[in-house]
Coordinates of C-alpha atoms in Angstrom, one line a residue:
Chain M
M1 CA 174.4 -23.7 -55.3
T2 CA 176.6 -24.8 -52.4
G3 CA 179.8 -25.0 -54.5
N4 CA 183.1 -26.4 -53.4
V5 CA 184.7 -25.2 -50.2
L6 CA 188.1 -25.4 -52.0
L7 CA 187.0 -22.3 -53.9
M8 CA 187.2 -20.3 -50.7
L9 CA 190.4 -21.9 -49.4
P10 CA 192.5 -18.7 -49.8
E11 CA 190.1 -16.6 -47.8
I12 CA 189.7 -19.3 -45.1
L13 CA 193.5 -19.4 -44.8
L14 CA 193.8 -15.6 -44.5
G15 CA 191.0 -15.4 -41.9
A16 CA 192.5 -18.2 -39.8
G17 CA 196.0 -16.7 -40.3
A18 CA 195.0 -13.3 -39.1
V19 CA 193.5 -14.8 -35.9
L20 CA 196.6 -17.0 -35.3
L21 CA 198.9 -14.0 -35.8
L22 CA 197.0 -12.0 -33.3
L23 CA 197.3 -14.8 -30.7
W24 CA 201.0 -15.3 -31.5
D25 CA 201.5 -11.6 -31.0
L26 CA 200.1 -12.0 -27.4
R27 CA 202.6 -14.8 -26.6
L28 CA 205.7 -13.3 -28.2
P29 CA 208.2 -11.3 -26.0
A30 CA 208.8 -7.8 -27.3
E31 CA 212.3 -8.4 -28.7
K32 CA 211.0 -11.2 -30.9
K33 CA 208.1 -9.3 -32.6
G34 CA 210.1 -9.2 -35.8
L35 CA 209.1 -12.9 -36.3
L36 CA 205.5 -11.8 -36.9
C37 CA 206.6 -10.4 -40.3
W38 CA 207.6 -13.9 -41.5
G39 CA 204.3 -15.2 -40.1
A40 CA 202.4 -12.7 -42.2
V41 CA 204.5 -13.5 -45.2
A42 CA 203.8 -17.2 -44.7
V43 CA 200.1 -16.6 -44.5
A44 CA 200.1 -14.5 -47.7
A45 CA 202.2 -17.1 -49.4
A46 CA 199.8 -19.9 -48.3
A47 CA 196.9 -17.9 -49.7
L48 CA 198.8 -17.3 -53.0
A49 CA 199.4 -21.1 -53.3
A50 CA 195.7 -21.8 -52.4
T51 CA 194.6 -19.8 -55.5
W52 CA 195.7 -22.8 -57.5
A53 CA 193.6 -25.2 -55.4
P54 CA 190.4 -25.0 -57.5
D55 CA 192.5 -25.8 -60.7
I56 CA 194.1 -28.8 -59.0
A57 CA 190.7 -30.0 -57.7
R58 CA 189.3 -29.6 -61.2
T59 CA 192.0 -31.8 -62.7
L60 CA 191.7 -34.4 -59.9
S61 CA 187.9 -34.7 -59.7
A62 CA 185.9 -36.6 -62.3
S63 CA 182.7 -34.6 -62.1
P64 CA 182.7 -31.1 -63.5
A65 CA 180.0 -30.1 -61.0
D66 CA 182.7 -29.9 -58.3
A67 CA 184.4 -27.1 -60.1
A68 CA 181.6 -24.7 -60.0
S69 CA 182.9 -21.2 -60.2
V70 CA 180.4 -19.3 -58.0
F71 CA 180.0 -19.8 -54.3
A72 CA 177.1 -19.2 -51.9
H73 CA 174.2 -18.3 -54.1
E74 CA 176.4 -16.4 -56.7
S75 CA 177.7 -14.0 -54.0
F76 CA 181.3 -14.9 -54.6
A77 CA 182.8 -15.5 -58.0
V78 CA 186.0 -17.5 -58.5
D79 CA 186.7 -16.7 -62.2
G80 CA 189.7 -15.6 -64.2
L81 CA 189.4 -12.0 -63.0
S82 CA 189.3 -12.8 -59.3
V83 CA 192.1 -15.3 -59.5
F84 CA 194.3 -12.9 -61.5
L85 CA 193.7 -10.1 -58.9
K86 CA 194.1 -12.5 -55.9
R87 CA 197.6 -13.4 -57.1
L88 CA 198.4 -9.8 -57.6
F89 CA 197.1 -8.9 -54.1
A90 CA 199.1 -11.8 -52.5
I91 CA 202.3 -10.8 -54.3
T92 CA 201.7 -7.2 -53.2
A93 CA 201.3 -8.2 -49.6
I94 CA 204.4 -10.4 -49.6
L95 CA 206.5 -7.6 -51.2
V96 CA 205.2 -5.0 -48.8
F97 CA 205.7 -7.2 -45.7
I98 CA 209.3 -8.1 -46.7
T99 CA 210.3 -4.6 -47.4
A100 CA 208.4 -3.0 -44.5
K101 CA 209.9 -5.2 -41.8
D102 CA 212.6 -2.8 -40.6
S103 CA 210.3 0.2 -40.6
V104 CA 207.6 -1.6 -38.6
D105 CA 210.1 -3.2 -36.2
A106 CA 211.2 0.4 -35.4
F107 CA 207.7 1.5 -34.4
P108 CA 207.6 2.4 -30.7
N109 CA 204.2 0.9 -29.9
A110 CA 202.1 -2.2 -30.6
R111 CA 204.1 -3.2 -33.7
G112 CA 202.7 -6.7 -33.8
E113 CA 199.2 -5.5 -34.7
W114 CA 200.5 -4.0 -38.0
W115 CA 200.9 -7.5 -39.4
T116 CA 197.5 -8.7 -38.2
L117 CA 195.8 -5.7 -39.7
G118 CA 197.8 -6.2 -42.9
V119 CA 196.6 -9.7 -43.2
I120 CA 193.0 -8.6 -42.5
A121 CA 193.3 -6.0 -45.2
L122 CA 194.6 -8.7 -47.6
L123 CA 191.5 -10.8 -46.7
G124 CA 189.3 -7.9 -47.6
M125 CA 191.1 -7.5 -50.9
F126 CA 190.7 -11.2 -51.7
L127 CA 187.0 -10.9 -51.0
C128 CA 186.8 -7.8 -53.1
S129 CA 188.2 -9.6 -56.1
G130 CA 185.4 -12.2 -56.0
A131 CA 182.5 -10.0 -54.9
N132 CA 179.5 -10.8 -57.1
D133 CA 176.7 -9.0 -55.2
F134 CA 176.4 -5.7 -53.5
M135 CA 176.4 -7.1 -50.0
T136 CA 179.7 -8.8 -50.5
L137 CA 181.0 -5.7 -52.3
F138 CA 180.2 -3.5 -49.4
V139 CA 181.4 -5.7 -46.7
S140 CA 184.7 -6.6 -48.4
L141 CA 185.3 -3.0 -49.3
E142 CA 184.8 -1.9 -45.7
T143 CA 187.1 -4.7 -44.5
V144 CA 189.9 -3.2 -46.5
T145 CA 189.0 0.4 -45.6
V146 CA 188.6 0.0 -41.9
A147 CA 191.8 -2.0 -41.6
F148 CA 193.5 0.9 -43.4
F149 CA 192.0 3.5 -41.0
A150 CA 193.9 1.8 -38.2
L151 CA 197.1 1.2 -40.3
A152 CA 197.2 4.9 -41.4
A153 CA 196.8 6.2 -37.8
F154 CA 199.2 3.5 -36.5
R155 CA 201.8 5.9 -35.2
R156 CA 199.6 7.3 -32.4
D157 CA 202.6 9.3 -31.2
K158 CA 202.9 11.3 -34.5
P159 CA 200.4 14.0 -35.2
A160 CA 200.8 13.6 -39.0
S161 CA 199.9 9.9 -38.7
V162 CA 196.8 10.5 -36.6
E163 CA 195.8 13.3 -38.9
A164 CA 196.2 10.9 -41.9
G165 CA 194.0 8.4 -40.2
L166 CA 191.3 10.9 -39.5
K167 CA 191.3 12.3 -43.0
L168 CA 191.2 8.7 -44.4
L169 CA 188.3 8.0 -42.0
V170 CA 186.2 11.0 -42.9
M171 CA 186.6 10.6 -46.7
G172 CA 186.3 6.8 -46.5
S173 CA 183.1 6.9 -44.5
L174 CA 181.7 9.6 -46.7
S175 CA 182.3 7.6 -49.8
A176 CA 181.0 4.5 -48.2
A177 CA 177.7 6.3 -47.5
L178 CA 177.5 7.6 -51.1
L179 CA 178.2 4.1 -52.4
L180 CA 175.6 2.7 -50.1
Y181 CA 172.9 5.2 -51.2
G182 CA 173.7 4.3 -54.8
I183 CA 173.3 0.6 -54.0
A184 CA 170.0 1.4 -52.3
L185 CA 168.7 3.2 -55.4
I186 CA 169.8 0.3 -57.7
Y187 CA 168.1 -2.2 -55.3
G188 CA 165.0 0.1 -55.4
S189 CA 164.8 0.0 -59.1
T190 CA 165.6 -3.7 -59.7
G191 CA 164.6 -5.4 -56.4
T192 CA 167.8 -7.4 -56.1
V193 CA 171.4 -6.9 -55.0
F194 CA 172.9 -9.8 -57.0
F195 CA 175.0 -8.7 -60.0
S196 CA 173.7 -11.5 -62.3
E197 CA 170.1 -10.8 -61.5
I198 CA 170.5 -7.0 -62.0
A199 CA 172.2 -7.6 -65.3
G200 CA 169.4 -9.9 -66.3
K201 CA 166.8 -7.3 -65.5
I202 CA 168.4 -4.4 -67.4
A203 CA 169.6 -6.5 -70.4
P204 CA 167.6 -6.4 -73.7
R205 CA 165.9 -9.7 -74.2
A206 CA 164.3 -11.4 -77.3
L207 CA 160.7 -12.4 -77.1
P208 CA 159.7 -15.8 -78.6
D209 CA 158.5 -14.0 -81.8
G210 CA 161.9 -12.5 -82.3
T211 CA 161.3 -8.9 -81.3
L212 CA 163.8 -7.3 -78.9
V213 CA 162.6 -5.8 -75.7
V214 CA 164.9 -3.1 -74.3
P215 CA 163.9 -2.4 -70.7
A216 CA 163.7 1.3 -69.8
I217 CA 166.4 2.4 -67.4
P218 CA 164.7 4.5 -64.7
A219 CA 166.4 7.7 -63.6
E220 CA 167.2 6.4 -60.1
M221 CA 169.1 3.5 -61.6
V222 CA 171.3 5.9 -63.5
V223 CA 171.9 8.1 -60.4
G224 CA 172.5 4.9 -58.3
A225 CA 175.1 3.6 -60.8
A226 CA 176.8 7.0 -60.9
L227 CA 177.0 7.1 -57.1
V228 CA 178.4 3.6 -57.0
V229 CA 181.2 4.6 -59.5
L230 CA 181.8 7.8 -57.4
G231 CA 182.0 5.8 -54.2
L232 CA 184.4 3.3 -55.6
G233 CA 186.4 6.3 -56.8
F234 CA 187.5 6.8 -53.2
K235 CA 189.4 3.6 -53.3
T236 CA 190.8 4.1 -56.8
S237 CA 191.7 7.7 -55.8
A238 CA 189.7 9.2 -58.7
V239 CA 188.4 12.8 -58.7
P240 CA 186.3 14.0 -56.8
L241 CA 186.9 11.7 -53.8
H242 CA 190.7 12.0 -54.2
V243 CA 191.3 14.8 -51.8
W244 CA 192.6 12.5 -49.0
V245 CA 195.3 10.9 -51.2
P246 CA 198.3 13.4 -50.9
D247 CA 197.7 14.1 -47.2
V248 CA 197.3 10.4 -46.2
Y249 CA 200.2 9.3 -48.4
Q250 CA 202.4 11.9 -46.7
G251 CA 201.2 11.5 -43.1
A252 CA 200.7 7.7 -42.8
P253 CA 203.7 5.5 -41.8
T254 CA 205.6 4.6 -45.0
P255 CA 204.8 0.8 -44.9
T256 CA 201.1 1.7 -44.7
T257 CA 201.5 4.1 -47.6
A258 CA 203.2 1.5 -49.7
Y259 CA 200.4 -1.1 -49.0
L260 CA 197.6 1.5 -49.4
S261 CA 198.9 2.8 -52.7
V262 CA 198.7 -0.6 -54.3
G263 CA 196.4 -2.9 -52.5
S264 CA 193.6 -0.6 -51.6
K265 CA 193.6 1.0 -55.1
L266 CA 193.5 -2.3 -57.0
A267 CA 190.7 -3.5 -54.7
G268 CA 188.7 -0.5 -55.9
F269 CA 189.5 -1.2 -59.5
V270 CA 188.5 -4.8 -59.5
L271 CA 185.1 -3.9 -58.1
L272 CA 184.8 -1.1 -60.7
I273 CA 185.4 -3.6 -63.5
R274 CA 182.7 -5.9 -62.0
V275 CA 180.1 -3.2 -61.7
V276 CA 180.9 -1.8 -65.1
A277 CA 180.5 -5.2 -66.6
M278 CA 177.1 -5.5 -64.9
F279 CA 175.9 -2.0 -66.0
G280 CA 177.1 -2.8 -69.5
A281 CA 174.4 -5.4 -69.8
S282 CA 172.1 -2.5 -70.8
P283 CA 173.7 -0.7 -73.8
E284 CA 172.0 2.6 -72.7
L285 CA 173.2 2.5 -69.1
G286 CA 176.6 1.1 -70.1
A287 CA 177.2 4.0 -72.5
Q288 CA 176.1 6.6 -69.9
I289 CA 178.4 5.2 -67.3
A290 CA 181.3 4.9 -69.7
A291 CA 180.8 8.6 -70.7
F292 CA 180.7 9.5 -67.0
M293 CA 183.9 7.6 -66.3
S294 CA 185.7 9.0 -69.2
V295 CA 185.1 12.5 -67.8
I296 CA 186.4 11.4 -64.4
A297 CA 189.4 9.9 -66.1
G298 CA 190.3 13.1 -67.9
V299 CA 189.9 15.3 -64.8
T300 CA 191.8 12.8 -62.7
L301 CA 194.7 12.6 -65.2
L302 CA 195.0 16.4 -65.3
Y303 CA 194.7 16.9 -61.5
G304 CA 197.2 14.2 -60.6
N305 CA 199.9 15.2 -63.1
L306 CA 199.6 19.0 -62.7
G307 CA 199.4 18.6 -58.9
A308 CA 202.6 16.6 -58.8
L309 CA 204.6 19.4 -60.4
P310 CA 205.3 21.7 -57.4
Q311 CA 205.8 18.9 -54.8
T312 CA 208.9 18.8 -52.7
N313 CA 208.1 15.8 -50.5
L314 CA 208.5 12.4 -52.3
K315 CA 205.7 10.6 -50.4
R316 CA 203.3 13.4 -51.3
L317 CA 204.5 13.4 -54.9
M318 CA 203.8 9.6 -55.0
G319 CA 200.3 10.5 -53.8
Y320 CA 199.7 12.8 -56.8
S321 CA 201.4 10.2 -59.0
S322 CA 199.0 7.6 -57.7
I323 CA 196.0 9.9 -58.7
A324 CA 197.6 10.3 -62.1
Q325 CA 198.0 6.5 -62.6
C326 CA 194.4 6.1 -61.6
G327 CA 193.5 8.4 -64.5
Y328 CA 195.2 6.1 -67.0
L329 CA 193.5 3.0 -65.6
M330 CA 190.1 4.7 -65.6
A331 CA 190.6 5.7 -69.3
G332 CA 191.1 2.1 -70.2
I333 CA 188.1 1.0 -68.2
A334 CA 185.9 3.8 -69.6
A335 CA 186.8 2.6 -73.1
S336 CA 184.8 -0.5 -72.0
W337 CA 185.9 -3.0 -74.6
E338 CA 188.1 -6.0 -74.3
A339 CA 191.4 -4.4 -75.0
G340 CA 190.7 -1.6 -72.4
M341 CA 189.9 -4.1 -69.7
S342 CA 192.8 -6.5 -70.3
S343 CA 195.3 -3.6 -70.6
A344 CA 193.9 -2.3 -67.3
L345 CA 194.7 -5.6 -65.7
F346 CA 198.2 -5.6 -67.3
Y347 CA 198.8 -2.1 -66.0
M348 CA 197.7 -3.1 -62.5
A349 CA 200.3 -5.9 -62.6
S350 CA 203.1 -3.5 -63.7
Y351 CA 201.8 -0.9 -61.1
V352 CA 202.4 -3.4 -58.3
G353 CA 206.0 -3.8 -59.3
M354 CA 207.0 -0.2 -60.0
N355 CA 205.1 1.4 -57.1
L356 CA 206.3 -1.1 -54.5
A357 CA 209.9 -0.8 -55.8
A358 CA 209.7 3.0 -55.3
F359 CA 208.3 2.6 -51.8
A360 CA 210.9 0.0 -50.8
V361 CA 213.6 2.5 -51.7
I362 CA 211.7 5.3 -49.9
M363 CA 211.5 3.1 -46.7
S364 CA 215.2 2.3 -46.8
V365 CA 216.3 5.9 -47.5
S366 CA 214.0 7.4 -44.9
R367 CA 215.3 5.0 -42.2
A368 CA 218.8 6.3 -42.9
T369 CA 218.0 10.0 -43.4
G370 CA 214.7 10.4 -41.4
S371 CA 213.4 12.6 -44.2
H372 CA 211.0 12.3 -47.2
E373 CA 212.1 15.5 -48.9
I374 CA 213.2 15.2 -52.5
D375 CA 216.3 17.3 -51.6
D376 CA 217.6 14.4 -49.5
Y377 CA 217.5 12.2 -52.6
S378 CA 220.1 14.3 -54.3
G379 CA 223.1 12.2 -55.1
L380 CA 221.4 9.0 -53.9
A381 CA 223.3 7.0 -56.5
R382 CA 226.6 7.9 -54.8
R383 CA 225.4 7.0 -51.4
S384 CA 223.8 3.7 -52.5
P385 CA 224.1 2.7 -56.2
M386 CA 221.7 -0.2 -55.7
L387 CA 218.9 2.0 -54.2
G388 CA 219.5 4.8 -56.7
M389 CA 219.3 2.3 -59.6
A390 CA 216.1 0.7 -58.2
L391 CA 214.4 4.0 -57.7
T392 CA 215.4 5.2 -61.1
L393 CA 214.0 2.1 -62.7
A394 CA 210.7 2.4 -60.8
L395 CA 210.3 6.1 -61.6
L396 CA 211.1 5.6 -65.3
S397 CA 208.6 2.7 -65.4
L398 CA 206.0 4.9 -63.7
A399 CA 206.7 7.7 -66.2
G400 CA 206.2 5.3 -69.1
V401 CA 209.7 5.3 -70.6
P402 CA 210.0 2.6 -73.3
P403 CA 212.0 -0.4 -72.1
F404 CA 209.9 -1.0 -69.0
M405 CA 206.6 -2.6 -68.2
G406 CA 204.9 0.7 -67.4
F407 CA 205.4 1.9 -71.0
F408 CA 203.6 -1.1 -72.4
G409 CA 200.8 -0.6 -69.8
K410 CA 200.3 3.0 -70.8
F411 CA 200.6 2.2 -74.5
F412 CA 197.9 -0.5 -74.3
L413 CA 195.6 1.7 -72.2
L414 CA 195.8 4.8 -74.4
G415 CA 195.6 2.5 -77.4
A416 CA 192.2 1.2 -76.1
A417 CA 191.0 4.8 -75.7
Y418 CA 192.2 5.6 -79.2
G419 CA 190.1 2.7 -80.5
R420 CA 187.0 4.7 -79.6
P421 CA 186.7 7.7 -81.9
E422 CA 184.5 9.6 -79.4
L423 CA 187.2 9.2 -76.7
F424 CA 189.9 10.9 -78.9
W425 CA 190.0 13.9 -76.5
L426 CA 190.8 11.6 -73.6
F427 CA 193.6 10.0 -75.7
L428 CA 195.0 13.5 -76.3
I429 CA 194.8 14.4 -72.5
G430 CA 196.6 11.1 -71.8
I431 CA 199.4 11.8 -74.2
A432 CA 199.8 15.4 -72.9
C433 CA 200.0 14.0 -69.3
V434 CA 202.7 11.5 -70.2
V435 CA 204.8 14.5 -71.2
V436 CA 204.0 16.3 -68.0
A437 CA 204.8 13.2 -66.0
L438 CA 208.2 12.8 -67.7
Y439 CA 209.1 16.2 -66.3
Y440 CA 208.5 15.5 -62.6
Y441 CA 209.7 11.9 -62.6
L442 CA 212.8 12.7 -64.6
S443 CA 213.7 15.7 -62.4
I444 CA 214.0 13.3 -59.5
V445 CA 216.1 10.9 -61.6
R446 CA 218.4 13.8 -62.5
R447 CA 218.9 14.7 -58.9
I448 CA 219.7 11.1 -57.9
W449 CA 222.5 10.8 -60.5
S450 CA 223.9 14.2 -61.2
E451 CA 223.7 16.2 -58.0
E452 CA 226.2 16.2 -55.1
P453 CA 224.8 14.6 -52.0
R454 CA 224.5 16.9 -48.9
I455 CA 225.7 14.1 -46.7
R456 CA 228.0 11.5 -48.1
T457 CA 227.5 8.6 -45.7
E458 CA 226.6 5.4 -47.4
I459 CA 223.1 4.1 -47.1
R460 CA 222.9 0.4 -46.5
A461 CA 219.7 -1.5 -47.2
P462 CA 219.2 -5.0 -45.7
R463 CA 219.9 -7.9 -48.0
R464 CA 216.3 -9.0 -48.2
V465 CA 215.3 -5.5 -49.5
T466 CA 218.0 -5.5 -52.1
L467 CA 217.1 -9.0 -53.2
T468 CA 213.4 -8.0 -53.5
L469 CA 214.3 -4.9 -55.5
A470 CA 216.4 -7.0 -57.8
A471 CA 213.6 -9.4 -58.4
V472 CA 211.1 -6.7 -59.0
S473 CA 213.5 -4.9 -61.4
V474 CA 213.9 -8.2 -63.4
V475 CA 210.1 -8.5 -63.6
L476 CA 209.7 -4.9 -64.7
I477 CA 212.1 -5.5 -67.6
G478 CA 211.1 -9.1 -68.3
G479 CA 207.4 -8.1 -68.4
A480 CA 208.4 -5.6 -71.1
I481 CA 210.3 -8.1 -73.2
L482 CA 207.6 -10.8 -72.8
P483 CA 204.4 -8.8 -72.1
N484 CA 202.4 -11.8 -73.2
L485 CA 203.1 -13.6 -69.9
V486 CA 200.8 -11.1 -68.2
Q487 CA 198.7 -10.1 -71.1
A488 CA 197.5 -13.7 -71.9
P489 CA 195.9 -14.4 -68.5
A490 CA 194.5 -10.9 -68.4
T491 CA 192.9 -11.2 -71.8
A492 CA 191.6 -14.7 -70.9
A493 CA 190.1 -13.3 -67.7
V494 CA 188.3 -10.6 -69.6
K495 CA 187.1 -12.9 -72.3
Q496 CA 185.7 -15.3 -69.6
M497 CA 183.5 -12.5 -68.3
G498 CA 181.9 -12.5 -71.7
V499 CA 180.4 -9.0 -71.5
F500 CA 183.0 -6.7 -73.2
P501 CA 183.0 -6.6 -77.0
G502 CA 186.2 -7.7 -78.8
K503 CA 186.1 -4.7 -81.0
P504 CA 185.5 -1.0 -80.1
P505 CA 181.8 -0.6 -79.8
V506 CA 180.0 1.8 -82.1
P507 CA 178.5 4.6 -80.0
P508 CA 174.8 5.0 -80.0
R509 CA 173.6 7.9 -82.0
A510 CA 172.4 9.9 -79.1
L511 CA 175.9 10.3 -77.7
R512 CA 177.6 11.6 -80.9
Chain E
M1 CA 145.0 11.8 -44.9
P2 CA 147.0 10.4 -47.9
P3 CA 148.7 7.0 -47.3
V4 CA 152.4 6.9 -46.7
T5 CA 154.0 5.4 -49.8
T6 CA 157.5 4.1 -50.6
A7 CA 158.2 7.5 -52.3
H8 CA 157.7 9.3 -49.0
Y9 CA 160.2 7.1 -47.2
V10 CA 162.7 7.5 -50.1
M11 CA 162.3 11.3 -50.0
L12 CA 162.8 11.3 -46.2
S13 CA 166.0 9.2 -46.7
A14 CA 167.2 11.7 -49.4
I15 CA 166.6 14.6 -47.0
L16 CA 168.5 12.7 -44.2
M17 CA 171.3 12.0 -46.6
G18 CA 171.5 15.8 -47.4
V19 CA 171.5 16.8 -43.8
G20 CA 174.2 14.3 -43.0
L21 CA 176.4 15.5 -45.9
F22 CA 175.9 19.1 -44.9
G23 CA 177.0 18.2 -41.4
V24 CA 180.1 16.4 -42.6
V25 CA 181.1 19.3 -44.9
T26 CA 180.4 22.2 -42.6
R27 CA 181.1 21.1 -39.0
K28 CA 184.6 21.4 -37.4
N29 CA 184.1 19.1 -34.4
A30 CA 185.2 15.5 -35.3
V31 CA 182.5 13.9 -33.2
I32 CA 179.8 16.0 -35.0
V33 CA 181.3 15.0 -38.3
L34 CA 181.1 11.3 -37.2
M35 CA 177.4 11.9 -36.4
G36 CA 176.8 13.3 -39.9
L37 CA 178.5 10.2 -41.3
E38 CA 176.3 7.9 -39.2
L39 CA 173.2 9.9 -40.4
M40 CA 174.2 9.3 -44.0
L41 CA 174.6 5.5 -43.4
N42 CA 171.2 5.4 -41.7
A43 CA 169.6 7.4 -44.5
A44 CA 170.7 4.6 -46.9
N45 CA 169.4 2.1 -44.3
L46 CA 165.9 3.7 -44.4
A47 CA 165.9 3.6 -48.2
F48 CA 166.9 -0.1 -48.1
V49 CA 164.1 -1.0 -45.7
A50 CA 161.5 1.0 -47.7
F51 CA 162.6 -0.6 -51.0
A52 CA 162.6 -4.1 -49.3
R53 CA 158.9 -3.5 -48.3
H54 CA 158.1 -2.2 -51.7
H55 CA 159.6 -5.3 -53.5
G56 CA 158.5 -7.7 -50.8
N57 CA 161.8 -9.5 -50.4
L58 CA 164.3 -9.7 -47.6
Q59 CA 167.5 -8.6 -49.2
G60 CA 167.1 -5.0 -48.2
H61 CA 166.5 -6.0 -44.5
V62 CA 169.6 -8.2 -44.5
F63 CA 171.6 -5.4 -46.0
T64 CA 170.5 -3.0 -43.3
F65 CA 171.8 -5.4 -40.6
I66 CA 175.1 -5.7 -42.4
V67 CA 175.4 -1.9 -42.6
I68 CA 174.6 -1.5 -38.9
A69 CA 177.5 -3.9 -38.1
V70 CA 179.9 -2.2 -40.4
A71 CA 178.9 1.2 -39.1
A72 CA 179.6 0.0 -35.5
A73 CA 183.1 -1.2 -36.6
E74 CA 183.8 2.1 -38.3
A75 CA 182.6 4.1 -35.3
A76 CA 184.9 2.1 -33.0
V77 CA 188.0 2.8 -35.1
A78 CA 186.9 6.4 -35.6
L79 CA 186.5 7.1 -31.8
S80 CA 189.9 5.5 -31.1
I81 CA 191.5 7.8 -33.7
M82 CA 189.8 10.8 -32.1
I83 CA 191.1 9.7 -28.7
A84 CA 194.6 9.6 -30.1
L85 CA 194.1 13.0 -31.6
Y86 CA 192.8 14.4 -28.3
R87 CA 195.8 13.0 -26.4
L88 CA 198.2 14.7 -28.9
K89 CA 196.4 18.0 -29.3
G90 CA 194.1 18.4 -26.4
S91 CA 191.1 19.0 -28.7
I92 CA 189.2 17.2 -31.5
T93 CA 188.4 20.1 -33.8
L94 CA 189.5 19.4 -37.4
D95 CA 191.3 22.8 -37.5
D96 CA 193.9 21.2 -35.2
A97 CA 194.6 18.5 -37.8
Q98 CA 196.1 20.7 -40.5
E99 CA 199.7 19.8 -40.7
L100 CA 199.5 18.1 -44.1
K101 CA 199.1 20.6 -46.9
G102 CA 200.3 21.4 -50.3

């Protein structure tokens, strides 16, 4: 029951690191605040290294009891899924912190706190990845959300930033309240908030004489489960709680947008996978929730891709693109069998690379031009071949063009939906949206390479940004040549959960 | 007089939830919107306490305390964002926060 404290080492390091950064910020003179970036990177790197601590302890210790994988009365799971996501979150934070340094250093006010809040958000994401009961889920989710309220409204001198913070706040609190009411209804019908106990109460069980008892699922349980999925849809930017996404992406400071677009979204997805796994214990409830999510996935895909078409502001376009990417991930999770879940994890890994590469370029370009309009990206390849190349690669990967990791991610996800005959309509929507997405991503690529720049001055990116972009590009191509490097741990993590069938499940008759 | 059952409490919490949601959707003043949000959180709290009494365990009570703490943190950040908005615009109606569209 007590577990090994090593299992929580990454979270302990992050919590301590956030406090130390805040204290260090107090002592640092204003001209040295840039050092805090490296402090934050060091904390995230330490947390990343600490995710291997349980493995090391397991090999060193003789008794297997020390290597228990749940912590604090099953509230906190340290399994393949949580470790996979923790590594993704830590890499996300390191990439964002390194590429955001110049933009944050240029903030006129209180720039030290950006790093502290960033580490606190990372702590929330780490807790999200291991949340194994509804209390941990709610608190970890709010740790991420409230940190992002402050990060989005960070430029108090800019009306757009404050407006972004306010919109994030209203939608975030609204979705938290809906989520909470859903949790209350589930607690009401099962009498517990622990995922394992809820799954045990709704799962069919065999009596000693061999008959199978299928517990009836009360209506409030179904409504509660639907509200939980909706409430998590705020984080993953799924319809209908997606309305904040384009506004906040455009208005928030770009480092915050980069962090929000990846970290906060994936935190929502890992929680979604956990609750879907729990609801799946009951075949009836699992099928209803999967049908509900497939409808959300279809609408989200259409909304994100069609909304992106008329955009002229690149950050806003990335907002719609983020909604569209959420649709693909939801489609894989709605398919709710092993391939859908593992390809969702694979796509999350590729999403970290391609989205952060795009935002790293956006940050560098906007520091030179002061604009996020797509018009100002015309001829970017002539002003800075390196940035033009990196943005092209990121956009092609987001569009799902073959030689990149994004293609394989979409291929696997839509393949998982195709494996379910009753989700064939969702597969068709997904294919149609890939074509639509090609149009708006490739029109930016065309302008980068074939149009004349309005201003011809060279754009110079700092060396650490170009090095980071080069590393991410190598991973995006390398992950496409050797997809198994990511696919193997993702599949192992999903298999370890042991709830998703290895083959597409046959739909119950009522749903046909 | 009929006894007050768990169903009554849950119905009241659903009504409070609806009132809060209505306030969030229709009101223009940011502080009133915040009040609506707090009402929604407390509607969920009421449901938690009622269910905890119904099931006779403490998890619902503990959850309520956690929600109160989270709501306080949320309100602190919310009010500071509103102060920032007031300093920039001189008002806190949501109509003044409409720069981002499209």
